[in-house]
Coordinates of C-alpha atoms and ligand atoms in Angstrom, one line a residue:
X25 CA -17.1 -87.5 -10.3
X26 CA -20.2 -85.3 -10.1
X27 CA -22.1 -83.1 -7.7
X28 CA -25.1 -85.0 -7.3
X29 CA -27.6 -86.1 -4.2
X30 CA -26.1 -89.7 -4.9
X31 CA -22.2 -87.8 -4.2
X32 CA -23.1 -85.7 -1.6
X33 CA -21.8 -87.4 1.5
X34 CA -18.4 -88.0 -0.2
X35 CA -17.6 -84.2 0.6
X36 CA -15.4 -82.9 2.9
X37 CA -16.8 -81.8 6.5
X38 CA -15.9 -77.9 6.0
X39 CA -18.2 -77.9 2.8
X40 CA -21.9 -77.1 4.5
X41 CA -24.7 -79.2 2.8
X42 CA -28.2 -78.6 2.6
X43 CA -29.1 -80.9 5.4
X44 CA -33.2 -80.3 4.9
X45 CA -36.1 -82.6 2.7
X46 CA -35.4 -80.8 -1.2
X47 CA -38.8 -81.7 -2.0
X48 CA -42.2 -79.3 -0.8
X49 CA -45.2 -78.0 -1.6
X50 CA -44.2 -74.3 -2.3
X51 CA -42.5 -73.4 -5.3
X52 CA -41.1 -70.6 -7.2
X53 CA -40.4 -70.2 -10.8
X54 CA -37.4 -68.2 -11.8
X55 CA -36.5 -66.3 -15.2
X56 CA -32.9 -66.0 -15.4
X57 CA -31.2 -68.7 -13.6
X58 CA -27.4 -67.1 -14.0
X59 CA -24.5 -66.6 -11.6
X60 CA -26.3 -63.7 -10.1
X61 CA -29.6 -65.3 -9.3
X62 CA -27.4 -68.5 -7.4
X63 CA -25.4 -66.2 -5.4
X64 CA -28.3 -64.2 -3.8
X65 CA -31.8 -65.3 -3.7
X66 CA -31.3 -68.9 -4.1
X67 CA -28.9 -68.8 -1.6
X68 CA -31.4 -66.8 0.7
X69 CA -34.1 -69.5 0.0
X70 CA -31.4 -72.4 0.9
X71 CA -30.6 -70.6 4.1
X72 CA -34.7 -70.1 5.1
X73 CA -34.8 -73.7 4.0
X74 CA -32.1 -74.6 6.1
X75 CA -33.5 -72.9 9.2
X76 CA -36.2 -75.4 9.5
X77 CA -39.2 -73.3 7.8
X78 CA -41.5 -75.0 4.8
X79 CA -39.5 -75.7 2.6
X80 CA -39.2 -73.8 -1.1
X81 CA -38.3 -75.0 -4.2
X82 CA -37.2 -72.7 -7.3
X83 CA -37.3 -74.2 -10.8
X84 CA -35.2 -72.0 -13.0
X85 CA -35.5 -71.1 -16.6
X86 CA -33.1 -69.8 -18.9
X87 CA -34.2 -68.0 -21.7
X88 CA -32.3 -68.9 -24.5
X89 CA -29.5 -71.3 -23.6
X90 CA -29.0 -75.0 -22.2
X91 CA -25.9 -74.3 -20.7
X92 CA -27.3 -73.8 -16.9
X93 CA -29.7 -76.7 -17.5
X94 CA -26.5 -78.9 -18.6
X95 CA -24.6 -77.9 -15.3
X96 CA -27.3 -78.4 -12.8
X97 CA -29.8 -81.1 -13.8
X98 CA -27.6 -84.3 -14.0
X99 CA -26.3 -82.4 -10.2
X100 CA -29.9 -83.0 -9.2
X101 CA -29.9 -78.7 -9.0
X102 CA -27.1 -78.8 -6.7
X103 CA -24.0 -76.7 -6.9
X104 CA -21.8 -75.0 -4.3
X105 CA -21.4 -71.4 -3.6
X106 CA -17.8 -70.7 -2.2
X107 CA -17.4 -67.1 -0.7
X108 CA -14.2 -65.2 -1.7
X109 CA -12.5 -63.0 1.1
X110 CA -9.5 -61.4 3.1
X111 CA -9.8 -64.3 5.3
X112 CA -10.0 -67.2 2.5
X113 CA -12.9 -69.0 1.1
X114 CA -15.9 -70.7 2.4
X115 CA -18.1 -73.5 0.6
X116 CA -21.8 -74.3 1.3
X117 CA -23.8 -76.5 -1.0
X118 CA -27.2 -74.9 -2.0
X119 CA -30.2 -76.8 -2.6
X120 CA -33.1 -74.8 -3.0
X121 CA -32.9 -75.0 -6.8
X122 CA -35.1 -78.8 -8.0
X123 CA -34.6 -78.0 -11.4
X124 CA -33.7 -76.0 -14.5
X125 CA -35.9 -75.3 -17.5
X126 CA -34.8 -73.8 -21.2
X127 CA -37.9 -71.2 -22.2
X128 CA -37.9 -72.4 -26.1
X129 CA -38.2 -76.9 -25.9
X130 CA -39.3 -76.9 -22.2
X131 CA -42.2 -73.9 -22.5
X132 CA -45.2 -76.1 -22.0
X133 CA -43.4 -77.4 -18.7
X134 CA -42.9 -74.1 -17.8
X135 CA -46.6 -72.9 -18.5
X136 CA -47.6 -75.5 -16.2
X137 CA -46.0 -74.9 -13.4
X138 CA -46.3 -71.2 -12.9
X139 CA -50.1 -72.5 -13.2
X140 CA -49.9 -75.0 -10.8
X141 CA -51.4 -74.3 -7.0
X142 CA -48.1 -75.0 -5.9
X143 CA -46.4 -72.3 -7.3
X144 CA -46.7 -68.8 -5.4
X145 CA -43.9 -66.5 -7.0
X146 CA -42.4 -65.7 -10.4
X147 CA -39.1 -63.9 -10.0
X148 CA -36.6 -62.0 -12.5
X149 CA -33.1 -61.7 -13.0
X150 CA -33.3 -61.2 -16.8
X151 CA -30.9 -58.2 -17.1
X152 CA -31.7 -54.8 -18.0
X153 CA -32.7 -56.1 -21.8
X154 CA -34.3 -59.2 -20.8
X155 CA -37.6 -56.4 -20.0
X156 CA -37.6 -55.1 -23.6
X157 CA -37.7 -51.8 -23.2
X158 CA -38.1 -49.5 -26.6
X159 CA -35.4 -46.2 -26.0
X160 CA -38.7 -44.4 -25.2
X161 CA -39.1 -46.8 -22.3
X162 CA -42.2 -48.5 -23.8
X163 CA -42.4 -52.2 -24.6
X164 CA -41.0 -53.7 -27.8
X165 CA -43.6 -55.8 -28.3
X166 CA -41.8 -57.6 -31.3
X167 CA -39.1 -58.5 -28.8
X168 CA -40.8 -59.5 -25.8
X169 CA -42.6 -62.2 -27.9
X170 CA -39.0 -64.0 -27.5
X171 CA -38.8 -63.0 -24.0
X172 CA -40.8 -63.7 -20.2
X173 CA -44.0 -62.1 -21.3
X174 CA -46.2 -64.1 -23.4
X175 CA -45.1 -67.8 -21.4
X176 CA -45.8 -65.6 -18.0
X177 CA -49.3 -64.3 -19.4
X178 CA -50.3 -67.8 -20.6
X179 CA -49.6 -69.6 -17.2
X180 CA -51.8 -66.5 -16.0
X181 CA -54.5 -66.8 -17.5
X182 CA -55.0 -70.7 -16.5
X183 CA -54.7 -69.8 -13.4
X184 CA -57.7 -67.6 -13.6
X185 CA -59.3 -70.2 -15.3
X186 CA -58.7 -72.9 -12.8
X187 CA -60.2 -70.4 -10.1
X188 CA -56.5 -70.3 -8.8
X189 CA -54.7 -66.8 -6.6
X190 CA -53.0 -64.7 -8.6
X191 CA -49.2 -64.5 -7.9
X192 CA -46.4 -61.7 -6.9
X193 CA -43.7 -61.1 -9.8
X194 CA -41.2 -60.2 -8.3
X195 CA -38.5 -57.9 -10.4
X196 CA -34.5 -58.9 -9.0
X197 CA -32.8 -56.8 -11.8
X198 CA -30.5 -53.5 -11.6
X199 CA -33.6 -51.0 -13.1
X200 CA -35.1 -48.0 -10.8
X201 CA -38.2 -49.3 -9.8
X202 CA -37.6 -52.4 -11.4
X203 CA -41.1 -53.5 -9.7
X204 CA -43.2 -50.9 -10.9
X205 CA -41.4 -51.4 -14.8
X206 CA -41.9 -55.0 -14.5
X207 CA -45.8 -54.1 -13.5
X208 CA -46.2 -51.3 -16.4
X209 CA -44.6 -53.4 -18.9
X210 CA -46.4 -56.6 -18.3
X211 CA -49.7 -54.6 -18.9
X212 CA -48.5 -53.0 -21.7
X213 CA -47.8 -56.9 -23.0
X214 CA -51.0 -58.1 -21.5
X215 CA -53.1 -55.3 -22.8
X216 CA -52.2 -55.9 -26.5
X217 CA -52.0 -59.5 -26.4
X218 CA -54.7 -61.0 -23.7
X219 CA -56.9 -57.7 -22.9
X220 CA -59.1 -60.0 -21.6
X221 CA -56.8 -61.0 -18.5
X222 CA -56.6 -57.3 -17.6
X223 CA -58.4 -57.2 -14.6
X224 CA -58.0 -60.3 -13.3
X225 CA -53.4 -59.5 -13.3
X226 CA -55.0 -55.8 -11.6
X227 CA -56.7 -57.1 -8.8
X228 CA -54.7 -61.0 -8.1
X229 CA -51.2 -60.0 -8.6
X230 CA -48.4 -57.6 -7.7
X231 CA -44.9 -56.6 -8.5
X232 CA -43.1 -55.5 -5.6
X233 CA -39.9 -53.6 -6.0
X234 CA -36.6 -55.0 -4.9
X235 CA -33.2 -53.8 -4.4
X236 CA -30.2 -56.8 -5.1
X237 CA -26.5 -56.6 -4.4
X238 CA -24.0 -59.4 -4.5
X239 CA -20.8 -59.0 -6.5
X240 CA -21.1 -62.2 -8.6
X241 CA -18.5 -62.4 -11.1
X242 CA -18.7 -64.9 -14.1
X243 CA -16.7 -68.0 -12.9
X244 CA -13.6 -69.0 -14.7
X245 CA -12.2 -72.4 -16.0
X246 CA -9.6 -72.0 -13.6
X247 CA -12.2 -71.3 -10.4
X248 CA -13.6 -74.8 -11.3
X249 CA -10.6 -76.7 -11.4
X250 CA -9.1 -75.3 -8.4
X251 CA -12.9 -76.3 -6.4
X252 CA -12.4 -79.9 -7.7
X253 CA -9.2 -79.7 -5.8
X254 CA -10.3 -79.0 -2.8
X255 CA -13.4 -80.8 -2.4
X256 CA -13.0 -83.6 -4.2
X257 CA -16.1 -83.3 -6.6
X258 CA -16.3 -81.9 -10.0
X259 CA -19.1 -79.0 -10.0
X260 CA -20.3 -77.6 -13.2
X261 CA -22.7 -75.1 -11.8
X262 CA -20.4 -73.7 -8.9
X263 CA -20.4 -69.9 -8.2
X264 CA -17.8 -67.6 -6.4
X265 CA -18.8 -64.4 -4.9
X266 CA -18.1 -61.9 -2.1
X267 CA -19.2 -62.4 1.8
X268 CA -21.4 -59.1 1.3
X269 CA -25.3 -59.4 0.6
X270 CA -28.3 -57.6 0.5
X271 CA -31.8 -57.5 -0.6
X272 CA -34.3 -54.8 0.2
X273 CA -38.4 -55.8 -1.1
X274 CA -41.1 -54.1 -0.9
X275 CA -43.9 -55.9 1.4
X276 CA -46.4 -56.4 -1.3
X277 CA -46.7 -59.9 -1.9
X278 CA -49.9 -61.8 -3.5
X279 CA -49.5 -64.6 -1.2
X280 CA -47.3 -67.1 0.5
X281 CA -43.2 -66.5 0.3
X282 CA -40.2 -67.9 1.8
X283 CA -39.6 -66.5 5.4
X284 CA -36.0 -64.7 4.0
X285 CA -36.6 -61.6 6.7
X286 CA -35.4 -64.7 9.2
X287 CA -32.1 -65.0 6.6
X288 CA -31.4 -61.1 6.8
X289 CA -33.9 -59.1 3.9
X290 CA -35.4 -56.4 5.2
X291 CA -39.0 -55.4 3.9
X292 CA -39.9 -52.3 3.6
X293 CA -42.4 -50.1 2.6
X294 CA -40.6 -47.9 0.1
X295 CA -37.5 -49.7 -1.5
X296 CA -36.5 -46.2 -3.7
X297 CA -33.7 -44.7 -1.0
X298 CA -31.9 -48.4 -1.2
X299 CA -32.4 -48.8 -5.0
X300 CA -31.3 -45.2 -6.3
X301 CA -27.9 -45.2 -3.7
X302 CA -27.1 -48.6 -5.3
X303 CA -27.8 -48.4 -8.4
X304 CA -26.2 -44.9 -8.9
X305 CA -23.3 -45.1 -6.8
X306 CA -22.3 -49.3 -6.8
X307 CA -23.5 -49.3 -10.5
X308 CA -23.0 -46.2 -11.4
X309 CA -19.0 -46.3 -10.5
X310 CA -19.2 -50.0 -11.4
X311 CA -19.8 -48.8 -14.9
X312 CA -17.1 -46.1 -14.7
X313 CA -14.4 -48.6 -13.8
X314 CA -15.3 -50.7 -16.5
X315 CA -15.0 -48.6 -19.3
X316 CA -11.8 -45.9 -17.9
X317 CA -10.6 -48.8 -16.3
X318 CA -10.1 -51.0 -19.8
X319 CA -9.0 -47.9 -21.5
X320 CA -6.0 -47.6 -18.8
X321 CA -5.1 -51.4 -19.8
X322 CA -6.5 -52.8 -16.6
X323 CA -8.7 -56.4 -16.6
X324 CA -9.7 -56.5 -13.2
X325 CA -12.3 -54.4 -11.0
X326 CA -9.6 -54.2 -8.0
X327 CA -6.7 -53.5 -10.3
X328 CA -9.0 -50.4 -11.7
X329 CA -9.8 -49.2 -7.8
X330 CA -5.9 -49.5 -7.2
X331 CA -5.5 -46.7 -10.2
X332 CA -4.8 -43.7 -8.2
X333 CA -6.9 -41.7 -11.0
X334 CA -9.8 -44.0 -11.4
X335 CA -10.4 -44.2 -7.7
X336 CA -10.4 -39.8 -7.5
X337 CA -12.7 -40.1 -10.4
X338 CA -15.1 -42.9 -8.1
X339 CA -15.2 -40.8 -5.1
X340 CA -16.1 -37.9 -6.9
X341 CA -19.0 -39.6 -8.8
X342 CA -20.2 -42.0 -5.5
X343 CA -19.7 -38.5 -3.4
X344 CA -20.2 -35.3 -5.5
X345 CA -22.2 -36.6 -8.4
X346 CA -24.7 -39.1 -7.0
X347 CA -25.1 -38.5 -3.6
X348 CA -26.9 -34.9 -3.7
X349 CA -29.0 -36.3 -5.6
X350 CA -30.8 -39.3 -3.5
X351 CA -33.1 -38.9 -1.0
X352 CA -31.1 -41.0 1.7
X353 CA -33.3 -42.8 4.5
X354 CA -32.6 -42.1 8.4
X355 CA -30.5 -45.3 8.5
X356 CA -28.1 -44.8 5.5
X357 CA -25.2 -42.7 5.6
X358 CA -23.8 -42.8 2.1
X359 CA -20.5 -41.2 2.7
X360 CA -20.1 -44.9 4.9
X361 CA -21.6 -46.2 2.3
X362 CA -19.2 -45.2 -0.2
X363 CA -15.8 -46.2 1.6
X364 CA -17.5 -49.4 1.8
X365 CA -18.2 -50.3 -1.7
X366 CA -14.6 -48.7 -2.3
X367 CA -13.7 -52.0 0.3
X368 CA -15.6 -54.6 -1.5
X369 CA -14.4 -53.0 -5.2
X370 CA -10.8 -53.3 -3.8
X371 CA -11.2 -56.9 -2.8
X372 CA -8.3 -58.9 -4.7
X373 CA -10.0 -62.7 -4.1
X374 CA -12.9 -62.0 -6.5
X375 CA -11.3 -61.5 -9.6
X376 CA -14.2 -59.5 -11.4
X377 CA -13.3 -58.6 -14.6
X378 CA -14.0 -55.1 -16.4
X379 CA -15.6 -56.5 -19.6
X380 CA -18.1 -58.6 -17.7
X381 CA -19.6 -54.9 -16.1
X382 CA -19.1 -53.4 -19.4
X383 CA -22.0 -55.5 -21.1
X384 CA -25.0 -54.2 -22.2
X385 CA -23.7 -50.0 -21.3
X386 CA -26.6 -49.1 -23.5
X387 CA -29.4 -50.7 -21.1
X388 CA -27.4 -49.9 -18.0
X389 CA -26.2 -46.4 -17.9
X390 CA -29.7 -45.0 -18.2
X391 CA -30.6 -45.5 -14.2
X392 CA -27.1 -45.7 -13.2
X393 CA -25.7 -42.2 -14.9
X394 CA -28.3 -40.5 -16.9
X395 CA -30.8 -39.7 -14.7
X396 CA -28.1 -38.0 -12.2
X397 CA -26.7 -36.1 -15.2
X398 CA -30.7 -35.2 -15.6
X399 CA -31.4 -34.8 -11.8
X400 CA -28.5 -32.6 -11.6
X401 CA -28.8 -30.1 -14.5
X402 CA -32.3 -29.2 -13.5
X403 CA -31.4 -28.4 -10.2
X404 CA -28.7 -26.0 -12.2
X405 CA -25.6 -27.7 -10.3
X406 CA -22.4 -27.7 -12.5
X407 CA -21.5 -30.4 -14.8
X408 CA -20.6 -33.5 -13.6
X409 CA -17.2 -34.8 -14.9
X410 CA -16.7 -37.9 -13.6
X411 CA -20.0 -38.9 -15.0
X412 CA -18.9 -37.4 -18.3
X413 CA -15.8 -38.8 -18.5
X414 CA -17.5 -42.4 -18.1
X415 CA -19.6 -41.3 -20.8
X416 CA -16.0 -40.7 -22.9
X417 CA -14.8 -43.8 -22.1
X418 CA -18.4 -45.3 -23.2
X419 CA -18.4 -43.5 -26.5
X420 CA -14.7 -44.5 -27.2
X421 CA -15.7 -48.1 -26.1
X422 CA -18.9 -49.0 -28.7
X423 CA -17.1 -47.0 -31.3
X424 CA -14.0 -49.4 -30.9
X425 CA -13.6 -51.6 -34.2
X426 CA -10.9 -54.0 -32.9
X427 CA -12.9 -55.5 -29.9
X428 CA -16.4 -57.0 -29.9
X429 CA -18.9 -55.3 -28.2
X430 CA -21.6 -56.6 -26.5
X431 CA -24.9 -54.8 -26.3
X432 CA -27.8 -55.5 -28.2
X433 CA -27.7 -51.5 -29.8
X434 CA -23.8 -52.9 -30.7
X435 CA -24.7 -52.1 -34.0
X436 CA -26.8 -49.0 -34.1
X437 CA -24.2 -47.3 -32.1
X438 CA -21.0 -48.1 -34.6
X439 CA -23.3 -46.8 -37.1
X440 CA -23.5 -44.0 -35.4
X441 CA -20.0 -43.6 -34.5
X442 CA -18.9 -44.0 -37.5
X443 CA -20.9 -41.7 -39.4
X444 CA -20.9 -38.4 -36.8
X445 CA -19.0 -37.1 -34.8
X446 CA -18.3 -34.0 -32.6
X447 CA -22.0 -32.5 -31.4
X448 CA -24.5 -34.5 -33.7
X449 CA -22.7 -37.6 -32.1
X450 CA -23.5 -36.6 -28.6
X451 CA -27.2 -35.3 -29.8
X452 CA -27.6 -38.6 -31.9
X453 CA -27.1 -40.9 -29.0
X454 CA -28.5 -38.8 -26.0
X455 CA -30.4 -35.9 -28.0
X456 CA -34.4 -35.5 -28.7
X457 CA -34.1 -38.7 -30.8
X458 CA -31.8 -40.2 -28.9
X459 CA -31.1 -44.1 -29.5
X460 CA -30.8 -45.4 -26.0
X461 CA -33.2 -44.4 -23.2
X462 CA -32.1 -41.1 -21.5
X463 CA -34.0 -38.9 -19.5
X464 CA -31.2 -36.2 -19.8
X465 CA -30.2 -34.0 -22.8
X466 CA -26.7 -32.9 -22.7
X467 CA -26.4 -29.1 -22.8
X468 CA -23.4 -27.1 -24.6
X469 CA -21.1 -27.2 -22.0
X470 CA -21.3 -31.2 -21.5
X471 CA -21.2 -31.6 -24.8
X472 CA -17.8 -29.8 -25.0
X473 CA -16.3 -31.7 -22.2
X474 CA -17.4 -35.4 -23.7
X475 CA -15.7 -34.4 -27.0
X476 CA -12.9 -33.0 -25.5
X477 CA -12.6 -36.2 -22.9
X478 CA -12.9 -37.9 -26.5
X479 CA -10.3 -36.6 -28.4
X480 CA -8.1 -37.0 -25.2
X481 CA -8.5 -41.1 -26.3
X482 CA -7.9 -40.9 -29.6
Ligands
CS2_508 C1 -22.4 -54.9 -12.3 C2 -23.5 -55.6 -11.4 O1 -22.2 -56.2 -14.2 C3 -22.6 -55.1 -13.8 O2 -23.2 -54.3 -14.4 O3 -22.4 -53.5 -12.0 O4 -23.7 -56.9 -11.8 C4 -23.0 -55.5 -9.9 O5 -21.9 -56.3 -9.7 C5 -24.2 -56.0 -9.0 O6 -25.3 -55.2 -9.3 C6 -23.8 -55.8 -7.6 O7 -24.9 -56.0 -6.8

């Protein structure tokens, strides 16, 4: 038997329910309605919902596939977020999400209600390539035709027809400045496509920058079976994650939002210090432990943290690598900050696997490793090895025949491996022409020490 309104009251009493009116007047459309997106702000919106404010609704979109839509609509959007910890697991069904929506059959639907006076925010948790960056950071126009842009600029411009406020987008992905990207980018789409709508996105709208952190790990087979055990109710859409949370935004909304400073985000003026510490020290050693960590036969993020080598090699990139080179704010000490992700890396009940983080390396290692390799070669510091060795571990990774890899420059990059090697490698992926996005360009010396790294794997 199913999640469902109609099944709810056949849970047990430790499984938390949603307990307020799932119906309101203020609504939020969503691009990206994965794991991620249940486990953070849709669980910050259930628990502002719960704590007796106006209620919000999010209607989530996929982009591509059904599979999300499958899970939660015949659950009536319900599905139950268990957290995973030392001290055992904890189960709370969320309801602030009415309904899911698939971007390709369901568009007009979509259109319409991003255009509707109920709807206040659009947020993203699209991934690094869902913004369609070009390596030189500009926007692929060709591929954001199949993405958020043109279904986001549509529902725009009827609202500016209909006399209606603009709206905040609201970026929730792992880029540096994600915001201000989102904001260039859309204008870039807008400019070529509906110049018309220009002034009107300048002066109604805004994309605030936000800073996300949840470990959310993809959930297993097994992870559902073992729920329907204990609760007696078969959930399709159900998501595991850590007891950890936290959402920095900047305070530049167009108009009305949920109250989630009363659920624990903190709005700020300047989100940077809280993005650049996570992104290149949670991320940036994320991304490390995926790639060394499946080269030393390890599956698991805590099995990888156990390795006595890995875990030097995190240190030194959290501590010597990344931390000179962000501009910490008064209340964050990263050297705390550090043990601490070390804590929730090491955390056996979550099960996150390696090859989940090591997705997409192509669109991720940009904000998470390059621009410390860049920050730190300017200021003339010496070279940064753990950082290079992740970028070994990278190269022997996309260059690996026997193992799929998935990355949308998958195939560019074999190409490359395969036909270079020793310096024109390293120059062909990272140099002047390089063929992801890179702000840094490897001198001699790191040069020598990725090959070298390289030839160590074989
Ligand atoms: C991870 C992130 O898969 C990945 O690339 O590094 O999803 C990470 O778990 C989150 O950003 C944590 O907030």
């Amino acid at each position: 038997m199913r999640l469902s309104e109609a099944n709810i009251g056949r849970l047990p009493d430790n499984v938390g329910v949603p307990g307020y009116e799932r119906s309101g007047a203020r609504h939020a459309v969503h691009f990206g309605i994965g794991a991620f997106h249940r486990a953070h702000q849709a669980a910050f919106t259930d628990a502002c919902n719960r704590d007796g404010g106006p209620t919000w609704t999010i209607t989530g979109v996929s982009m591509r596939s059904a599979t999300v839509a499958e899970q939660l609509n015949p659950q009536d959007g319900l599905y139950t977020l268990t957290i995973r910890s030392g001290d055992g697991t904890d189960t709370r069904v969320m309801g602030s999400v009415a309904q899911v929506l698939v971007a390709g059959p369901d568009r007009e639907t979509i259109v319409e209600r991003i255009a509707s006076p109920d709807c206040h925010l659009v947020t993203f948790t699209v991934t690094e390539k869902g913004y369609c960056r070009a390596p030189d950071g500009s926007l692929d126009l060709a591929l954001a035709s199949d993405g958020f842009y043109p279904i986001v600029s549509d529902a725009l411009s009827r609202r500016r027809d209909a006399g209606l406020p603009g709206l905040s987008l609201l970026s929730c992905d792992n880029l540096s400045g994600n915001g201000k990207q989102l904001g260039r980018l859309m204008r870039e789409w807008i400019d070529a496509k509906s110049p018309d709508l220009r002034n009107w996105f300048d002066s109604e709208c805004t994309t605030p920058d936000s800073m996300v952190d949840r470990i959310v790990p993809a959930p297993s087979p097994d992870d559902l079976d073992e729920l329907e055990q204990r609760i007696g109710l078969r959930d399709e859409g159900a998501i595991f994650t850590e007891g950890f949370t936290q959402w920095v935004i900047e305070d530049d909304f167009a108009g009305p939002r949920p109250a989630w400073e009363d659920a624990g985000v903190q709005l700020v003026g300047d989100v940077a210090p809280y993005e650049t510490a996570k992104l290149r020290m949670l991320n940036g050693a994320h991304s490390l432990l995926a790639y060394a960590g499946q080269d030393h036969g390890h599956t698991y993020v805590h099995q990888a943290i156990a390795d006595p080598q890995l875990r030097t090699l995190v240190r030194r990139l959290m501590l010597e690598e990344a931390a000179p080179t962000i501009d910490a704010g008064e209340d964050q000490d990263l050297a705390a900050y550090a043990e601490q992700l070390v804590t929730r890396f090491e955390n056996p009940a979550l099960n996150h696997r390696l090859d989940q983080i090591a997705m997409d390396g192509s669109q991720k290692i940009g904000q998470r490793w390059l621009e410390v390799l860049a920050e730190q070669q300017n200021g003339g510091a010496s070279i940064c090895e753990a950082i290079l060795t992740g970028i070994a571990h990278w190269l022997h990774h996309v260059s690996a025949k026997a193992r799929p890899v998935d990355d949308p420059q998958a195939d560019a990059l074999q190409r490359v491996c395969a036909e270079t090697s020793g310096p024109e490698l390293v120059e062909a992926v990272f140099g002047t022409h390089a063929l992801i996005q890179s702000p840094w360009r490897p001198s001699d010396a790191e040069t020598d020490f990725i090959l070298a790294r390289l030839r160590d794997l074989g």
